[in-house]
Tab-separated table of N, CA, C and O in Angstrom:
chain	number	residue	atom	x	y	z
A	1	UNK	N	-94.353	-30.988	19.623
A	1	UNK	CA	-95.376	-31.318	18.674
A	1	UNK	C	-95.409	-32.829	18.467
A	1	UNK	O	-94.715	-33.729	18.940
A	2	UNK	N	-96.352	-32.828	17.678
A	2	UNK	CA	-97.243	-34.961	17.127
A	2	UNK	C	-97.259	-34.814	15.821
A	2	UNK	O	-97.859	-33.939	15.196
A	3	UNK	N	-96.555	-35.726	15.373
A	3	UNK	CA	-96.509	-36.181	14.569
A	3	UNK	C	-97.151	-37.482	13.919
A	3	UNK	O	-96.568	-38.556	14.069
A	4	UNK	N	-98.227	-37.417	13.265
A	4	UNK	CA	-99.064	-38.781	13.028
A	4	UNK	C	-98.935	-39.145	11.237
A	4	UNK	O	-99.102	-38.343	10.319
A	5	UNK	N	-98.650	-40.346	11.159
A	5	UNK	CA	-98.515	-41.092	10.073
A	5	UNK	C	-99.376	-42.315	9.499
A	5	UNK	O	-98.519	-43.189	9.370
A	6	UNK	N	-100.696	-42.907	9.049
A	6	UNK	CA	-101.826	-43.496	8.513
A	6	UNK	C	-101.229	-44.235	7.837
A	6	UNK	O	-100.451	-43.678	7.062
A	7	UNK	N	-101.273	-45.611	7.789
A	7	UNK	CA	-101.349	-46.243	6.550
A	7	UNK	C	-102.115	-47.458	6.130
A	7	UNK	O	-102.433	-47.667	7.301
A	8	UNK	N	-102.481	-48.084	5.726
A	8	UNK	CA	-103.023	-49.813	6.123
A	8	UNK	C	-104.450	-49.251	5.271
A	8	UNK	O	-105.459	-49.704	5.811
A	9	UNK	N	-104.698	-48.537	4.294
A	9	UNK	CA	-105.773	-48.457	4.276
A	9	UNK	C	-105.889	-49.162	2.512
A	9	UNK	O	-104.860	-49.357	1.865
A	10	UNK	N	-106.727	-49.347	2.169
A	10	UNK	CA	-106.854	-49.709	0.393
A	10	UNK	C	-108.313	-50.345	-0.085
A	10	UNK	O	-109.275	-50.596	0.640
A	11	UNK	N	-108.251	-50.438	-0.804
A	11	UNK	CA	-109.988	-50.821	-1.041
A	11	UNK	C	-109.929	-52.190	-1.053
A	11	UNK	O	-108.999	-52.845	-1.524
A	12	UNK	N	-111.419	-52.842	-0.277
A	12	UNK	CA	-111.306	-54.211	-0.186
A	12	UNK	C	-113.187	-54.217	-0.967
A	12	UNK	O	-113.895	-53.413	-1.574
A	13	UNK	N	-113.295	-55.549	-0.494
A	13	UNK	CA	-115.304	-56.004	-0.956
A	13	UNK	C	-115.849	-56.120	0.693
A	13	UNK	O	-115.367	-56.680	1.677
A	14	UNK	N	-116.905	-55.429	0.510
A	14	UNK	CA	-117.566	-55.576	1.470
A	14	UNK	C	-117.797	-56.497	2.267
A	14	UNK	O	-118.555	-57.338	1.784
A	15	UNK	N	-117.332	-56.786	3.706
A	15	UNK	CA	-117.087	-57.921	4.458
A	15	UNK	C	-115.889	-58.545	4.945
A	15	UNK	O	-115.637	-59.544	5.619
A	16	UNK	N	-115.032	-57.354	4.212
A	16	UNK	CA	-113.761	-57.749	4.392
A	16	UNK	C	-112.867	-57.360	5.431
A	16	UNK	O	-113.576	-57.215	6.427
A	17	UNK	N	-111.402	-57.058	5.789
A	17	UNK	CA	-110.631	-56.726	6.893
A	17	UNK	C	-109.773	-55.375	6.352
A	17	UNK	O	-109.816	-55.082	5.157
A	18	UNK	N	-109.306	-54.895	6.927
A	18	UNK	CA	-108.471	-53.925	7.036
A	18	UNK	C	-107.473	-53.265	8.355
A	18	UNK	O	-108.071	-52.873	9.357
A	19	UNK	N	-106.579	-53.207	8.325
A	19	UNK	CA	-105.712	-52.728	9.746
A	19	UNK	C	-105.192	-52.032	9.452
A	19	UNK	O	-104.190	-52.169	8.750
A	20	UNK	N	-105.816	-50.570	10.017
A	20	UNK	CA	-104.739	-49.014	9.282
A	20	UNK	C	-104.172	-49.037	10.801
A	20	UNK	O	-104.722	-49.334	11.861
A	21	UNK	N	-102.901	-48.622	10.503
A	21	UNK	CA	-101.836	-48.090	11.493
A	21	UNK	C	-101.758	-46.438	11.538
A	21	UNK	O	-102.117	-45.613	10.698
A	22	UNK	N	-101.076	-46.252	13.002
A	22	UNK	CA	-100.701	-44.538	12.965
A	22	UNK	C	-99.581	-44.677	13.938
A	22	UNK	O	-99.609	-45.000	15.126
A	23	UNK	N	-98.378	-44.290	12.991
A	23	UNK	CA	-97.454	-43.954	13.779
A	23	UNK	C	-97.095	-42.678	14.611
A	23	UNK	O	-96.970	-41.657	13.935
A	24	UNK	N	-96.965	-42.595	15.544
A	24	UNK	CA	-96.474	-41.280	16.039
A	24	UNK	C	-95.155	-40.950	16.640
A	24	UNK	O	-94.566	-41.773	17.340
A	25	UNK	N	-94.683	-39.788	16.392
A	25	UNK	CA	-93.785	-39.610	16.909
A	25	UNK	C	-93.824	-38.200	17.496
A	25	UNK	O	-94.814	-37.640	17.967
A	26	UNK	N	-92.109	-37.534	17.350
A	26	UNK	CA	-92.307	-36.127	18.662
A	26	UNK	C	-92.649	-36.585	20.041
A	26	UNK	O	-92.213	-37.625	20.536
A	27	UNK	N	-93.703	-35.493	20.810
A	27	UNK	CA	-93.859	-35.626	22.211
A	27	UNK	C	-94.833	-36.371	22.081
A	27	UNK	O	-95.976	-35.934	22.221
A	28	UNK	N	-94.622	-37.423	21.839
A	28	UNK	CA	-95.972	-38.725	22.360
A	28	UNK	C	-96.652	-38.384	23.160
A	28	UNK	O	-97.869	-38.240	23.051
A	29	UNK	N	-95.694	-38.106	24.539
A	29	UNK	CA	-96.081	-38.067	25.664
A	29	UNK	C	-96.904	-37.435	26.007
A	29	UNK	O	-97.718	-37.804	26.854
A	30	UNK	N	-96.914	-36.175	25.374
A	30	UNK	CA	-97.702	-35.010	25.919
A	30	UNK	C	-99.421	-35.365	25.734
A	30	UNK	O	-100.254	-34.833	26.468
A	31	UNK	N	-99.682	-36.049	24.968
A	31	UNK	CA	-101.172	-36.883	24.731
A	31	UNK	C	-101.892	-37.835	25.280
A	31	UNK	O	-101.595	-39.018	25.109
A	32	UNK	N	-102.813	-37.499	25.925
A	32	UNK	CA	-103.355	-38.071	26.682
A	32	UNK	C	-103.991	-38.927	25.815
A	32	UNK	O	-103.709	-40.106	26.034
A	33	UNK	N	-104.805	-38.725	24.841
A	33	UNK	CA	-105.665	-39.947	24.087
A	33	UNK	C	-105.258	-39.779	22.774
A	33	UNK	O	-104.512	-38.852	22.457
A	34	UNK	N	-105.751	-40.729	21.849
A	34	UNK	CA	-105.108	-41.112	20.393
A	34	UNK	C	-106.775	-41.319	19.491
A	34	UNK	O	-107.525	-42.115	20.056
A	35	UNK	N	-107.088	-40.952	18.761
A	35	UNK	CA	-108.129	-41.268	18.172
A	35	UNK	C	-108.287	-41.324	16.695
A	35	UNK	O	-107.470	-40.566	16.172
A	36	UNK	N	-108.950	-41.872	15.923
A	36	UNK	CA	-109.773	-42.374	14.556
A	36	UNK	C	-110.536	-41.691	13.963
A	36	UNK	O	-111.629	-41.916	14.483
A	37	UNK	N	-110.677	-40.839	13.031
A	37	UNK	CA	-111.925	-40.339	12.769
A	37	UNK	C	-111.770	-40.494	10.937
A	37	UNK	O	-110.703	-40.581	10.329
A	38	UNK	N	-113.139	-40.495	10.343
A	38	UNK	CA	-113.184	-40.557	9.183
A	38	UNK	C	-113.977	-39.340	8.480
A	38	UNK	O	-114.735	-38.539	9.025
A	39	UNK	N	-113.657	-39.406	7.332
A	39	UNK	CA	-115.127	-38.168	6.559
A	39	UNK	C	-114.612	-38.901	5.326
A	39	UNK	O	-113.435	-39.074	5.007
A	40	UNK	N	-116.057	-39.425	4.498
A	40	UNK	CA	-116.509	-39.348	3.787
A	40	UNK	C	-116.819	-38.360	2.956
A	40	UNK	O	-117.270	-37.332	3.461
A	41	UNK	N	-116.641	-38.439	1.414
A	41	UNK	CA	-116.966	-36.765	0.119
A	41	UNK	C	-118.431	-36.261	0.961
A	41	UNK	O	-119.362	-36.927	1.412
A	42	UNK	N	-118.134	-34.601	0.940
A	42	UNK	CA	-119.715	-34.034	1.143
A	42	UNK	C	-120.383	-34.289	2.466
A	42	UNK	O	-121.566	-34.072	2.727
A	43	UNK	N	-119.294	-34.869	3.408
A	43	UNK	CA	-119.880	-35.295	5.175
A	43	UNK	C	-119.128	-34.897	6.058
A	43	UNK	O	-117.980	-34.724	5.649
A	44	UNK	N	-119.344	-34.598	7.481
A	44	UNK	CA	-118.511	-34.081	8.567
A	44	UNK	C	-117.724	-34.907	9.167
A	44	UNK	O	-118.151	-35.840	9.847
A	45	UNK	N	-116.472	-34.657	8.983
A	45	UNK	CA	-115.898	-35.646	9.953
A	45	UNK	C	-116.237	-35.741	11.091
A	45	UNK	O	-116.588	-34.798	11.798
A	46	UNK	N	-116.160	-37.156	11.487
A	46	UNK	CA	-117.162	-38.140	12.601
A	46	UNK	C	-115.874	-38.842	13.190
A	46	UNK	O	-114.881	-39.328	12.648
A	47	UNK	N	-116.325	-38.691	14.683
A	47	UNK	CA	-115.338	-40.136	15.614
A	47	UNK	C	-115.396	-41.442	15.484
A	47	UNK	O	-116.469	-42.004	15.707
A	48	UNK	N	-114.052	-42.315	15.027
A	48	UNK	CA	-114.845	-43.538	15.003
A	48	UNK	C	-114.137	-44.275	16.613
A	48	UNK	O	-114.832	-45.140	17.146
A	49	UNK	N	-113.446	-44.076	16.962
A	49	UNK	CA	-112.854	-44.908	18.109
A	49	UNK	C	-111.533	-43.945	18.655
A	49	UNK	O	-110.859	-43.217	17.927
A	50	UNK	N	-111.361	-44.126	20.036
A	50	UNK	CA	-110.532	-43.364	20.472
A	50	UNK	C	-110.100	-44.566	21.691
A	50	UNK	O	-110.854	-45.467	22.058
A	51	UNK	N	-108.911	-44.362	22.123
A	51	UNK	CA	-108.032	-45.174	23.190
A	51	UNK	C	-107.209	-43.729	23.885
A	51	UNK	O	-106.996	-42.633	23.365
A	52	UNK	N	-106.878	-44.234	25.220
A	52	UNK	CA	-105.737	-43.769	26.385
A	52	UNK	C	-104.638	-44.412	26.243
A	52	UNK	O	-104.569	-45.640	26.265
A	53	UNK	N	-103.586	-43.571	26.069
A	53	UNK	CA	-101.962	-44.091	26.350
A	53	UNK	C	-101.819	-44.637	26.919
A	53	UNK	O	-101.245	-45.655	26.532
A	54	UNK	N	-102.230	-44.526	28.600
A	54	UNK	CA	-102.325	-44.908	29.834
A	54	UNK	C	-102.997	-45.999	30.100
A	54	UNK	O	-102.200	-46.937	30.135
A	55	UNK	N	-103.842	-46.269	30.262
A	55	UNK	CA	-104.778	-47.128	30.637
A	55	UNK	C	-105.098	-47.707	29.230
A	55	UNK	O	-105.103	-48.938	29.210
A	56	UNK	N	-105.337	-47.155	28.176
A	56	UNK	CA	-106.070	-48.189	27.413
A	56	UNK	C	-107.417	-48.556	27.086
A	56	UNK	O	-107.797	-49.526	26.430
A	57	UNK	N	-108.303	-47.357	27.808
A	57	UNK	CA	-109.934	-47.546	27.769
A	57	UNK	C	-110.113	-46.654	26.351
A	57	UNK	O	-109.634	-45.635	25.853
A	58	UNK	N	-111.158	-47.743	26.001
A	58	UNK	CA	-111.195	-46.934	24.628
A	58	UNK	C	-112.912	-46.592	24.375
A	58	UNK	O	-113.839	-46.844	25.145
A	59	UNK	N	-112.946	-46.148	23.461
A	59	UNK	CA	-114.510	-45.271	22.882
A	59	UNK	C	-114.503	-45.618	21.233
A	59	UNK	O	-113.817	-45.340	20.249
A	60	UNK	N	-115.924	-46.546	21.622
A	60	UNK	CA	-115.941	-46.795	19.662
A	60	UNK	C	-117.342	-46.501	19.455
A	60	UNK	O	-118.222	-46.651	20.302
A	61	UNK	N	-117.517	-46.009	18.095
A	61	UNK	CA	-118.953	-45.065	17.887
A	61	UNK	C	-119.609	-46.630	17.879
A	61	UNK	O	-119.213	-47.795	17.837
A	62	UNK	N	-120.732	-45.958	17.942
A	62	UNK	CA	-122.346	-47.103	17.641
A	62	UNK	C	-122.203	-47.900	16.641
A	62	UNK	O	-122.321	-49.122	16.733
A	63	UNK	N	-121.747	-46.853	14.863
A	63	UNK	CA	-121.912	-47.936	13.648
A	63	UNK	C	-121.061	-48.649	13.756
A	63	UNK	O	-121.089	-49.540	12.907
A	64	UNK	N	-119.787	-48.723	14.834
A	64	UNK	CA	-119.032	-49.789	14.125
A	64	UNK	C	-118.649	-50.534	15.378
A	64	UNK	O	-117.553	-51.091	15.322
A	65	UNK	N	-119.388	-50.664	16.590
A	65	UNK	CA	-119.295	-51.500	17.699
A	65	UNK	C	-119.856	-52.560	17.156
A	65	UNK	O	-120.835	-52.691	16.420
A	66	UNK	N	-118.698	-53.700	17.865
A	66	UNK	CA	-119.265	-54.692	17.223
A	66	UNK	C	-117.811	-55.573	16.071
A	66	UNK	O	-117.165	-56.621	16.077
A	67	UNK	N	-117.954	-54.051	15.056
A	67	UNK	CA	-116.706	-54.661	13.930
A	67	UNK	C	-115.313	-53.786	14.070
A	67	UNK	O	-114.462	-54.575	13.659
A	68	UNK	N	-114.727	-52.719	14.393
A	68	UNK	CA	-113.868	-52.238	14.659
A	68	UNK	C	-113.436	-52.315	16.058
A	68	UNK	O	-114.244	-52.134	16.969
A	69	UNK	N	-111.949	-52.627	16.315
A	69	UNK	CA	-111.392	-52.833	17.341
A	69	UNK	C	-110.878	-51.742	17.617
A	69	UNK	O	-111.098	-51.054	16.620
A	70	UNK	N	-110.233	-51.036	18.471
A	70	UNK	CA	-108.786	-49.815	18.323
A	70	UNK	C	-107.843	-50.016	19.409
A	70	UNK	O	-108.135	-50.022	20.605
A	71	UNK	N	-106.750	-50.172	18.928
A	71	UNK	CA	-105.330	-50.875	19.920
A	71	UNK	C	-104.498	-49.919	19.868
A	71	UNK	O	-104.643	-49.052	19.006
A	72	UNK	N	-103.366	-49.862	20.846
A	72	UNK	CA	-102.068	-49.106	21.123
A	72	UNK	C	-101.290	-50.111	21.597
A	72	UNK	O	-101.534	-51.239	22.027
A	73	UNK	N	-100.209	-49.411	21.414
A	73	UNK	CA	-98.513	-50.489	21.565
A	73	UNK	C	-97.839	-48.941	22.192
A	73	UNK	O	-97.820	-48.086	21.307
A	74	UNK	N	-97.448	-48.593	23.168
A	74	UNK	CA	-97.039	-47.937	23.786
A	74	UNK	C	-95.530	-47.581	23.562
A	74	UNK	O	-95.010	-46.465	23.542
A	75	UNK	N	-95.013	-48.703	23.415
A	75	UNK	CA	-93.541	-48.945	23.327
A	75	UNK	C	-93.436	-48.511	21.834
A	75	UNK	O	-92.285	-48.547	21.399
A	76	UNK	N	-94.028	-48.263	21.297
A	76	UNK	CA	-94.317	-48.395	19.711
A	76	UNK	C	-94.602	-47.139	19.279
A	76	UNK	O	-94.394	-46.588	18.198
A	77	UNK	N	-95.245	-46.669	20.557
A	77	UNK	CA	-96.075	-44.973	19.673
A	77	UNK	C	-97.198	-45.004	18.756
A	77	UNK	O	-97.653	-44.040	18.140
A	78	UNK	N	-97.599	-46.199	18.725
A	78	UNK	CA	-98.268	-46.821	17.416
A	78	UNK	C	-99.510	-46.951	17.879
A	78	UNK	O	-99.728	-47.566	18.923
A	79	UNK	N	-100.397	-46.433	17.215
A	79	UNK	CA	-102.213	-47.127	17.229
A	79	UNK	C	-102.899	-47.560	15.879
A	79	UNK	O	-102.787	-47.130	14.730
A	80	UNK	N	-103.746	-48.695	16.510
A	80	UNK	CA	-103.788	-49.566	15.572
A	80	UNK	C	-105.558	-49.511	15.107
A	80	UNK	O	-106.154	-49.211	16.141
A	81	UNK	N	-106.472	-49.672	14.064
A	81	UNK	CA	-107.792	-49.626	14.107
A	81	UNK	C	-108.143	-50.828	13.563
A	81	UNK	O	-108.469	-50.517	12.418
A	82	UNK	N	-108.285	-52.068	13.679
A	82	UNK	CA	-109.162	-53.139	13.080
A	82	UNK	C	-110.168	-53.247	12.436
A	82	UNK	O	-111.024	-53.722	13.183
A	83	UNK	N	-110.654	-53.034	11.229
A	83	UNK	CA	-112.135	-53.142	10.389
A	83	UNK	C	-112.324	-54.117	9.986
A	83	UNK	O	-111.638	-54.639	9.108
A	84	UNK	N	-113.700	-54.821	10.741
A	84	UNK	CA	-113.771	-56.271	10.115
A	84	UNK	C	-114.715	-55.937	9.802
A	84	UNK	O	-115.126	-54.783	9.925
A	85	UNK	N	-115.559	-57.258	9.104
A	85	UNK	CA	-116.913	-56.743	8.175
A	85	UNK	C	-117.467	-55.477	7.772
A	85	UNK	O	-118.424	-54.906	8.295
A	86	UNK	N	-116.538	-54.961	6.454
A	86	UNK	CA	-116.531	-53.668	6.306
A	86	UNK	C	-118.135	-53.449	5.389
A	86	UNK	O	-118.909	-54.142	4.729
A	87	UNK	N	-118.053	-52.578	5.675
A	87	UNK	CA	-119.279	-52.062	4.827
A	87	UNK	C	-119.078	-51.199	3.621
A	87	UNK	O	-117.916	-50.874	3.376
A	88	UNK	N	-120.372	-50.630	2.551
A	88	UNK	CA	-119.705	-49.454	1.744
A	88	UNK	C	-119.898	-48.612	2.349
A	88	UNK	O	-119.156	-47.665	2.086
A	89	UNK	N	-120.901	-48.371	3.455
A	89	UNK	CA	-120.726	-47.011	4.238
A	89	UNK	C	-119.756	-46.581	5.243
A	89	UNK	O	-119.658	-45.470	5.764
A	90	UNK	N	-118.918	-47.838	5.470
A	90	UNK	CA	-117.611	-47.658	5.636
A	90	UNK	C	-116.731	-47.015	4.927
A	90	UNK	O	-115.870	-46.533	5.662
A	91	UNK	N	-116.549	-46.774	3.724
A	91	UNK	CA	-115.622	-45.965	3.444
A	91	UNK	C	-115.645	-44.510	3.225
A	91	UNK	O	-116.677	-43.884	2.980
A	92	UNK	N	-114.379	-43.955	3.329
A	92	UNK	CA	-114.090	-42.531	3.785
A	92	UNK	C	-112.547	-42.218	3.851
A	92	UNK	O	-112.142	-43.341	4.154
A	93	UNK	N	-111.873	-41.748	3.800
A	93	UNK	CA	-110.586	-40.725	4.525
A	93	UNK	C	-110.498	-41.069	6.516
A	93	UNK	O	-111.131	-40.608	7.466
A	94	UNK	N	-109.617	-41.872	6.417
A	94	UNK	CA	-109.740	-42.263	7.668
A	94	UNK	C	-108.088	-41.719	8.067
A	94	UNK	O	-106.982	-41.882	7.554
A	95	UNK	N	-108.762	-40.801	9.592
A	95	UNK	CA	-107.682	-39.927	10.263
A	95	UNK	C	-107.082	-40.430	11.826
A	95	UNK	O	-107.768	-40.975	12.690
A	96	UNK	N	-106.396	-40.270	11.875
A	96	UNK	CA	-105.353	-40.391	13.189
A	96	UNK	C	-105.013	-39.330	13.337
A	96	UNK	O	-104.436	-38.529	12.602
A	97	UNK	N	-105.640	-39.265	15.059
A	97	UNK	CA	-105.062	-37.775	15.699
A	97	UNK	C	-104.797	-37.744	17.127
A	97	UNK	O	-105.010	-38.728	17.836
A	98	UNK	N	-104.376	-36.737	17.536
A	98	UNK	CA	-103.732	-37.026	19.265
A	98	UNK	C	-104.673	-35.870	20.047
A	98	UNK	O	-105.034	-34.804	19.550
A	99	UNK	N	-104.853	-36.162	20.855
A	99	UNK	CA	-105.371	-35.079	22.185
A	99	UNK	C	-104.994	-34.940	23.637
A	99	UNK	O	-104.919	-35.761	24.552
A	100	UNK	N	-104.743	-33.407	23.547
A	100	UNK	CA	-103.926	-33.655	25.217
A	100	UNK	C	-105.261	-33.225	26.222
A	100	UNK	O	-105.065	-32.841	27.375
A	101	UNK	N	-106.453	-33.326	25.715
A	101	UNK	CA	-107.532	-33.185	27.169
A	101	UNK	C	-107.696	-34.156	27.633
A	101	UNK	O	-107.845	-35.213	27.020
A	102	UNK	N	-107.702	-34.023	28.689
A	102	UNK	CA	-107.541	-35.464	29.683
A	102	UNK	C	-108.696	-36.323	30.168
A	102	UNK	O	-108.714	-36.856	31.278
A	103	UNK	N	-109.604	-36.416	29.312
A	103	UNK	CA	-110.902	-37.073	29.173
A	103	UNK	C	-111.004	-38.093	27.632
A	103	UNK	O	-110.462	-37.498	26.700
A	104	UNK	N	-111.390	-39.010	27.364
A	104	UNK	CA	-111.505	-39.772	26.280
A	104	UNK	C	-112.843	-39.582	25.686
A	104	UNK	O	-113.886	-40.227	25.798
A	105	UNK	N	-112.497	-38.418	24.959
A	105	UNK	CA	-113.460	-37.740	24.219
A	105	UNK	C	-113.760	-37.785	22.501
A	105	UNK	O	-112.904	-37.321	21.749
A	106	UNK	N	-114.729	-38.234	22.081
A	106	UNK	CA	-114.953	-38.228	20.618
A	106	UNK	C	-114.842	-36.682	20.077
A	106	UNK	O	-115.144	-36.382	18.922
A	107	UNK	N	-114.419	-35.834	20.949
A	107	UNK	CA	-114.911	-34.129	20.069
A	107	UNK	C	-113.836	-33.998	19.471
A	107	UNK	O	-112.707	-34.102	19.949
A	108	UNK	N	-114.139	-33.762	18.395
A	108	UNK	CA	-113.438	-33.239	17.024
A	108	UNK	C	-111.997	-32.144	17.205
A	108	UNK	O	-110.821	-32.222	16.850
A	109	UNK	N	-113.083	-30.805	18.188
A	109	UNK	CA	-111.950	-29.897	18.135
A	109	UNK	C	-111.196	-30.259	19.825
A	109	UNK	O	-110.718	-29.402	20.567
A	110	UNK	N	-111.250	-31.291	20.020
A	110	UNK	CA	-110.473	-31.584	21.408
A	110	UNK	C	-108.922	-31.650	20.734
A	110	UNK	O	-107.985	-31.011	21.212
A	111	UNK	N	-108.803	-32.525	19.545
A	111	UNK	CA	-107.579	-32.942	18.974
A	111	UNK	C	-106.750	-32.193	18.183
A	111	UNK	O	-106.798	-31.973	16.973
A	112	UNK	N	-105.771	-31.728	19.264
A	112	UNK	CA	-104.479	-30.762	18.177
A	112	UNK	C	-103.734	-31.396	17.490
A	112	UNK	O	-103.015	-30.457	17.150
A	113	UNK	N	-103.256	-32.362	16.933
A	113	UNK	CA	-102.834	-33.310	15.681
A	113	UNK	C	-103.227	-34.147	14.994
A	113	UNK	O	-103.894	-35.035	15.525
A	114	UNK	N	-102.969	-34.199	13.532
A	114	UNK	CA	-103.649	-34.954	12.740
A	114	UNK	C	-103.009	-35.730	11.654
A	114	UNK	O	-102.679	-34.909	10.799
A	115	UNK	N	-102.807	-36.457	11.429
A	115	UNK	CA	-102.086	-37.282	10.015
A	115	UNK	C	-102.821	-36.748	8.885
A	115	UNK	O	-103.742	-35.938	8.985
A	116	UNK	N	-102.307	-37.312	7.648
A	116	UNK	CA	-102.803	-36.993	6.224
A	116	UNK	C	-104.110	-37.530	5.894
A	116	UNK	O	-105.025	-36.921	5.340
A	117	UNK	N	-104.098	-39.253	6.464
A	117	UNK	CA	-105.003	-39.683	6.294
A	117	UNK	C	-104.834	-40.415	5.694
A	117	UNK	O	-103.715	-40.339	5.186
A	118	UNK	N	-105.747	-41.748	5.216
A	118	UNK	CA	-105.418	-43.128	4.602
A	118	UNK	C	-106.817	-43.589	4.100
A	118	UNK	O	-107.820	-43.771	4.791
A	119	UNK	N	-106.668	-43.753	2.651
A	119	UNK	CA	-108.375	-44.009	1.786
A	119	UNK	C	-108.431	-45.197	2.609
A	119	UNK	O	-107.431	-45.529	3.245
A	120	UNK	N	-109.473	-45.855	2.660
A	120	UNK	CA	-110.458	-46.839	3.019
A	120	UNK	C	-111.566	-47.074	1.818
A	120	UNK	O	-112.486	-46.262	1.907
A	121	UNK	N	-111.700	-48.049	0.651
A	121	UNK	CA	-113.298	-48.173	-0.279
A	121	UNK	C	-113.539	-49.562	0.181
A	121	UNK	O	-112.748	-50.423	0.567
A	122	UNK	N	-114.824	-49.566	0.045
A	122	UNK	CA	-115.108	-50.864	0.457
A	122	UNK	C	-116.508	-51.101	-0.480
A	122	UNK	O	-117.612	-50.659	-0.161
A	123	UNK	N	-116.226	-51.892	-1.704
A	123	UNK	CA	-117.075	-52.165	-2.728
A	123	UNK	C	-117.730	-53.543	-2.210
A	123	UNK	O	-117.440	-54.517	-1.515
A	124	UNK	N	-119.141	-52.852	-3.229
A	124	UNK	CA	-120.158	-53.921	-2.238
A	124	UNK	C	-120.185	-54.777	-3.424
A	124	UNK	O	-120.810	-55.837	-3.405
């Protein structure tokens, strides 16, 4: 099993930075990709960026190409999400999760692990 751990998240003003972390541990290995997703009160959780263990090619949605980065440290187990010029429709419950299908896929039910999750507000 994956074990995922969120943190880096807290309320900032709109325009601002944020760097949530996800630690993982257990069978790292067994995961092919690592991904981001958020939900907002009363909305579906949505993909925001996903990366490969391996290689490192990553997938970042539309709203936030541009201002979110998403990194891995291998040696680390660790993935990293960058939010720069945040928005208020940026904020949400932002998740870290692992997937062992071997495609770098935004689908939701691709990913068998999930962290708790880490608030994100971003007052305008």
């Amino acid at each position: 099993q994956v074990q995922l751990v969120e943190s880096g998240g807290g309320l900032v003003q709109a325009g601002g930075s944020l760097r949530l972390s996800c630690a993982a541990s257990g069978r790292t290995f067994s995961s092919y990709a690592m991904g981001w997703f958020r939900q907002a009160p009363g909305k579906e959780r949505g993909p925001v960026a996903a990366i490969t263990w391996s290689g490192g090619t990553t997938y970042l949605a539309d709203s936030v190409k541009g201002r979110f980065t998403i990194s891995r440290d291998t040696a680390k187990s660790a993935v990293y999400l960058q939010l720069n010029n945040l928005k208020p429709d940026d904020t949400a419950v932002y998740y870290c999760a692992a997937s062992r299908v071997r495609q770098l896929t935004p689908k939701l039910d691709h990913y068998n692990y999930w962290g708790q999750g880490t608030q994100v507000t971003v007052s305008s």
